[in-house]
GROMACS .gro file of C-alpha atoms in nm:
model
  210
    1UNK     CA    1  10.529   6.511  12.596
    2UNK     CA    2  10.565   6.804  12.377
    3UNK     CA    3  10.957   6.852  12.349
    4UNK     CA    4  10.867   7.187  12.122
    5UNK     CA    5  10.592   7.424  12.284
    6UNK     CA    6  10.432   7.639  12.027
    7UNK     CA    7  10.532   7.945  12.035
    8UNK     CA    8  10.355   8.254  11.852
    9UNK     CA    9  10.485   8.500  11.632
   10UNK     CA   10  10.381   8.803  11.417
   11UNK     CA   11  10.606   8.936  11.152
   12UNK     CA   12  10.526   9.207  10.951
   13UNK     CA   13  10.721   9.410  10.704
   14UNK     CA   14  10.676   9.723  10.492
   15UNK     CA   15  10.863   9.774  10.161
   16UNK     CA   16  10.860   9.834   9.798
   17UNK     CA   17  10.711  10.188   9.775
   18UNK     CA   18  10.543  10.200   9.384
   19UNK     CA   19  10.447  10.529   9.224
   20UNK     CA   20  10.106  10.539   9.087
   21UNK     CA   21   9.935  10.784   8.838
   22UNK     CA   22   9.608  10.895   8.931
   23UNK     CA   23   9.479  11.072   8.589
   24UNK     CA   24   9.708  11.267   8.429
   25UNK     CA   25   9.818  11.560   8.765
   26UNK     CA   26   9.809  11.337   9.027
   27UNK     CA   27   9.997  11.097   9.178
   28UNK     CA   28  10.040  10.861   9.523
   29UNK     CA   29  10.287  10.618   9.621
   30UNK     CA   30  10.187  10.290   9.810
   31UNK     CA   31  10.333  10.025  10.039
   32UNK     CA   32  10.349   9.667  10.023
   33UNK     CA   33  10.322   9.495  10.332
   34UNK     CA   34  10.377   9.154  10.399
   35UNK     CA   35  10.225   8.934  10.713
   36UNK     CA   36  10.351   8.629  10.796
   37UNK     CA   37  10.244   8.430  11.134
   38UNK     CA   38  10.106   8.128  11.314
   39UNK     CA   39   9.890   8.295  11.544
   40UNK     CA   40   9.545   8.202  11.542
   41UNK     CA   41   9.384   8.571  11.566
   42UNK     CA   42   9.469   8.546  11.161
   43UNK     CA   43   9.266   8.372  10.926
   44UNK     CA   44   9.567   8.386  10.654
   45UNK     CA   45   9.893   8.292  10.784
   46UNK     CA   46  10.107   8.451  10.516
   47UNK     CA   47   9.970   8.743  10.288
   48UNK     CA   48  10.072   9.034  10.110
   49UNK     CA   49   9.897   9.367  10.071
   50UNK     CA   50   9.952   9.727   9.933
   51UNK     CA   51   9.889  10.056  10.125
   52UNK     CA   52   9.914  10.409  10.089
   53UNK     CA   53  10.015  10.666  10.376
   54UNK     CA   54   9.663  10.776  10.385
   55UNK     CA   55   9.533  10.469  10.456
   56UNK     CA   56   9.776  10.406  10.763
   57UNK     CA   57   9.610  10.740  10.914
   58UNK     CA   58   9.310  10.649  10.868
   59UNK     CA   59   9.370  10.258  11.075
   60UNK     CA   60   9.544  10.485  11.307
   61UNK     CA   61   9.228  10.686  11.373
   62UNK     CA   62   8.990  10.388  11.343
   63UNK     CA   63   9.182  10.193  11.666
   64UNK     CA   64   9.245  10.488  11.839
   65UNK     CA   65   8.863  10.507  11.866
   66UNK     CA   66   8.832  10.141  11.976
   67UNK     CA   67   9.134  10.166  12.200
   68UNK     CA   68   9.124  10.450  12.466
   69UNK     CA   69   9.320  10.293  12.734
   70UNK     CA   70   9.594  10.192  12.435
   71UNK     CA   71   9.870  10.432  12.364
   72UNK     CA   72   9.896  10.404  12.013
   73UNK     CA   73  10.222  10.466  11.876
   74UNK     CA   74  10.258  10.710  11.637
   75UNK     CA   75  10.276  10.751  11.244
   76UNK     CA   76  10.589  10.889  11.070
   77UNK     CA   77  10.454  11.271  11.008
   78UNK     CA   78  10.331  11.326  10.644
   79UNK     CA   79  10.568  11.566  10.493
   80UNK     CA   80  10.407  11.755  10.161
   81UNK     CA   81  10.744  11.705   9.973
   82UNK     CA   82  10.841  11.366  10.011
   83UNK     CA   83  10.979  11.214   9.729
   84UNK     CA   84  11.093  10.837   9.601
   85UNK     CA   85  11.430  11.026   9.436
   86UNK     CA   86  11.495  11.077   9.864
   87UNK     CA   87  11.644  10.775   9.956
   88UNK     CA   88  11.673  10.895  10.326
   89UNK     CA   89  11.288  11.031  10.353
   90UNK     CA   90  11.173  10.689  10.201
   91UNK     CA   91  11.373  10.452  10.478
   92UNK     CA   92  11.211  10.693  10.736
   93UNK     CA   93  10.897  10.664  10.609
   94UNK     CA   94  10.893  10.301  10.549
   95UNK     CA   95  11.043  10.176  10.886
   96UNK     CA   96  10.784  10.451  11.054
   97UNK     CA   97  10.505  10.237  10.914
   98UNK     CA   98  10.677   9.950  11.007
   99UNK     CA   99  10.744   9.996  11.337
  100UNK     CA  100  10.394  10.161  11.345
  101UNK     CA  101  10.230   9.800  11.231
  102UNK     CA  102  10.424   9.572  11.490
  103UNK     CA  103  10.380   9.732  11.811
  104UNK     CA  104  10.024   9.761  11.693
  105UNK     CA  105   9.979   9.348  11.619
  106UNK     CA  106  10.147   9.308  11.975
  107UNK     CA  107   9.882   9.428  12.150
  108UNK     CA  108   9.588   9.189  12.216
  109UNK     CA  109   9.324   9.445  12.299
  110UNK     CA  110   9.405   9.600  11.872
  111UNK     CA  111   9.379   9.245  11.751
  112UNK     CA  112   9.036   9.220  11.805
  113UNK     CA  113   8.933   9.481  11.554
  114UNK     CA  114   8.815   9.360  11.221
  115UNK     CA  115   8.932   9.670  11.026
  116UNK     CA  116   9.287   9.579  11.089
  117UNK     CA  117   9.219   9.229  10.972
  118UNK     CA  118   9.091   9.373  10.655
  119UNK     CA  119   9.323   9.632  10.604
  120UNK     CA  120   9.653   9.357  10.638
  121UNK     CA  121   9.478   9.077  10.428
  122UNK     CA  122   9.197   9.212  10.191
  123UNK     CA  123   9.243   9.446   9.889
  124UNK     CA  124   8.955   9.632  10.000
  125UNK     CA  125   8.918  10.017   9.988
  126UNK     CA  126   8.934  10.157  10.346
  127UNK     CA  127   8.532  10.275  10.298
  128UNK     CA  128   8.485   9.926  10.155
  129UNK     CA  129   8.661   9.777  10.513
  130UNK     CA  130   8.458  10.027  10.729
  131UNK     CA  131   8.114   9.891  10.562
  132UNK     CA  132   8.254   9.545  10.616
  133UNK     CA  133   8.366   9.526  10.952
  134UNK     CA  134   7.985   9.695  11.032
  135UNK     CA  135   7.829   9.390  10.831
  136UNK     CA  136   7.695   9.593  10.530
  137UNK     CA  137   7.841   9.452  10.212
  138UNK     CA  138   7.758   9.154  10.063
  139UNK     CA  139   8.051   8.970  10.153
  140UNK     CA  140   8.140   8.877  10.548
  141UNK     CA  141   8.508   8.981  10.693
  142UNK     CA  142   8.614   8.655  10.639
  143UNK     CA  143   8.507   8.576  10.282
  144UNK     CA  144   8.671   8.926  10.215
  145UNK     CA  145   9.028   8.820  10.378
  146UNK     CA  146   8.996   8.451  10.208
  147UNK     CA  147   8.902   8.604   9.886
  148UNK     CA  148   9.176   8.858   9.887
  149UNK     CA  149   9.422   8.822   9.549
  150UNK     CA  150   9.172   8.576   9.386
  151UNK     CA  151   8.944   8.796   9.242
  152UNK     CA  152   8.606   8.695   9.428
  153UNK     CA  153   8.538   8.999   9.523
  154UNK     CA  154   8.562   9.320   9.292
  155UNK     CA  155   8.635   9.676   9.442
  156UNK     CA  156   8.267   9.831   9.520
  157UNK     CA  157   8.413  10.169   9.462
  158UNK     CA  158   8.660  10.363   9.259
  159UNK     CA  159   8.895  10.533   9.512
  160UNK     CA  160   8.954  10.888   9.396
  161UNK     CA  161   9.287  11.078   9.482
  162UNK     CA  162   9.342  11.242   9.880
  163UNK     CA  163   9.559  11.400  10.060
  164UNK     CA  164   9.846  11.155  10.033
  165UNK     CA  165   9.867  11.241   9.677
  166UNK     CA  166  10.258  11.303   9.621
  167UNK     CA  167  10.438  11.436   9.303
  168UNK     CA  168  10.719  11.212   9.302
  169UNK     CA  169  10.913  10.980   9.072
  170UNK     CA  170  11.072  10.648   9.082
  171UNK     CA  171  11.466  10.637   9.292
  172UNK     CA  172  11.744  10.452   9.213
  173UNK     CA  173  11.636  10.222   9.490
  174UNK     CA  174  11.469   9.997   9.285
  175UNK     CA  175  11.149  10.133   9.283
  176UNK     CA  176  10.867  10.093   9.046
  177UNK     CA  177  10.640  10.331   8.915
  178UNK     CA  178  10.254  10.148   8.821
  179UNK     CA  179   9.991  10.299   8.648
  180UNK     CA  180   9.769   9.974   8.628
  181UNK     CA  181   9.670   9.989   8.982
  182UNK     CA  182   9.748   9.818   9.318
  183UNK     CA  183   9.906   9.412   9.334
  184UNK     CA  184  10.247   9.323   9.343
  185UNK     CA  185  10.407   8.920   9.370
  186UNK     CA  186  10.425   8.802   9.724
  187UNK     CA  187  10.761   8.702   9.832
  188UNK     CA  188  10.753   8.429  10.120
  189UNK     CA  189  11.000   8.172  10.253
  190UNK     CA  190  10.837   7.844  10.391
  191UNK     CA  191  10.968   7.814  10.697
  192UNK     CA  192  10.961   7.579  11.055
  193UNK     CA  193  11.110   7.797  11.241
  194UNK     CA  194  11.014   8.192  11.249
  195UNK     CA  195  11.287   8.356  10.984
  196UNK     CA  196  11.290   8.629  10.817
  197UNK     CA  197  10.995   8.615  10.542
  198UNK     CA  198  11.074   8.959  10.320
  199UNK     CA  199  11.272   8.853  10.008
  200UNK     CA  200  11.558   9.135  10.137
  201UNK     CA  201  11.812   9.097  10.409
  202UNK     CA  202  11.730   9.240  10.728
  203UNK     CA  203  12.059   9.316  10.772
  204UNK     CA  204  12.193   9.451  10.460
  205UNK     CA  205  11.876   9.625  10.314
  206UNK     CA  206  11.892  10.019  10.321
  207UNK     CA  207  11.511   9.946  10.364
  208UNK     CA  208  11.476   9.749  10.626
  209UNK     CA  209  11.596   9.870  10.995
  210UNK     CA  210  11.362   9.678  11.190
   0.00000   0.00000   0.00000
């Protein structure tokens, strides 16, 4: 007899906004955001990604298309002069996305969607996932997620600078600026049990309200 019933869980958590340079004008600022679980919709039970705000709207708009009888919830409003030196806009921003991402993994009827697979466990570009999840790149969804941080696969595409471009500098919250591109270490605790799996506090990190 099974004294300990499984029990799923999702966790998910947004942090470490970076600063990129995109040519010499233009900037953006991206998200890391790290999955950890033991539910079998995920192919990858721990993982680590970064996104930019763009991106989010665009998996926003991608499920709301798949999900009419879903009320999505919504994204934290884009604001034209947000800024890393804000330390208030920045926790707003970041625990909108967050809370954004888990009421989204909670519902079943979302899970099913192969674009949000690929946009929480592959570094592809979000016209790269689209052509994916509609089976025309050389590569299937899941040799994409497995592949993801290894190098098998090489960006199809160079991804040129939209809307969420932001002219902003690094805080004093510890923030990095990159100009080499997206990746950043993954920070996981092996765990039993479900703890908490960012390398932060949830309770004592300004970043983390959620």
């Amino acid at each position: 007899m099974c004294l300990f019933p499984f029990q799923e869980f999702i966790r998910v958590c947004v942090r470490e906004p970076r600063l990129h340079k995109d040519g010499r004008w233009h900037t953006h600022v991206d998200y890391e955001i790290c999955l950890h679980t033991n539910s079998l919709c995920f192919r990858k039970k721990t993982s680590s990604v970064r996104r930019r705000y763009s991106e989010f709207v665009w998996l926003r708009h991608c499920l709301e298309q798949n999900a009419f009888i879903i009320d999505l919830p919504k994204l934290p409003p884009w604001n034209p002069f947000f800024s890393l030196k804000n330390t208030e806009q920045v926790i707003q921003r970041i625990n909108g996305l967050q809370k954004f991402l888990e009421i989204v993994l909670h519902a079943p009827l979302l899970l099913s969607d192969s674009r949000l697979h690929l946009f929480l466990q592959s570094d592809l570009s979000i016209t790269e996932i689209a052509r994916c999840a509609v089976g025309k790149t050389r590569y299937t969804v899941a040799e994409a997620i497995q592949c993801s941080r290894t190098g098998c696969i090489r960006s199809e595409e160079k991804v040129s600078c939209d809307s969420d471009c932001e002219s902003t500098s690094s805080s004093g919250l510890g923030l990095s600026v990159d100009t080499s591109g997206r990746g950043s270490p993954i920070f996981f605790q092996s765990d039993g049990d479900p703890e908490p799996f960012c390398s932060f506090s949830e309770t004592t990190s300004p970043l983390t309200e959620y």
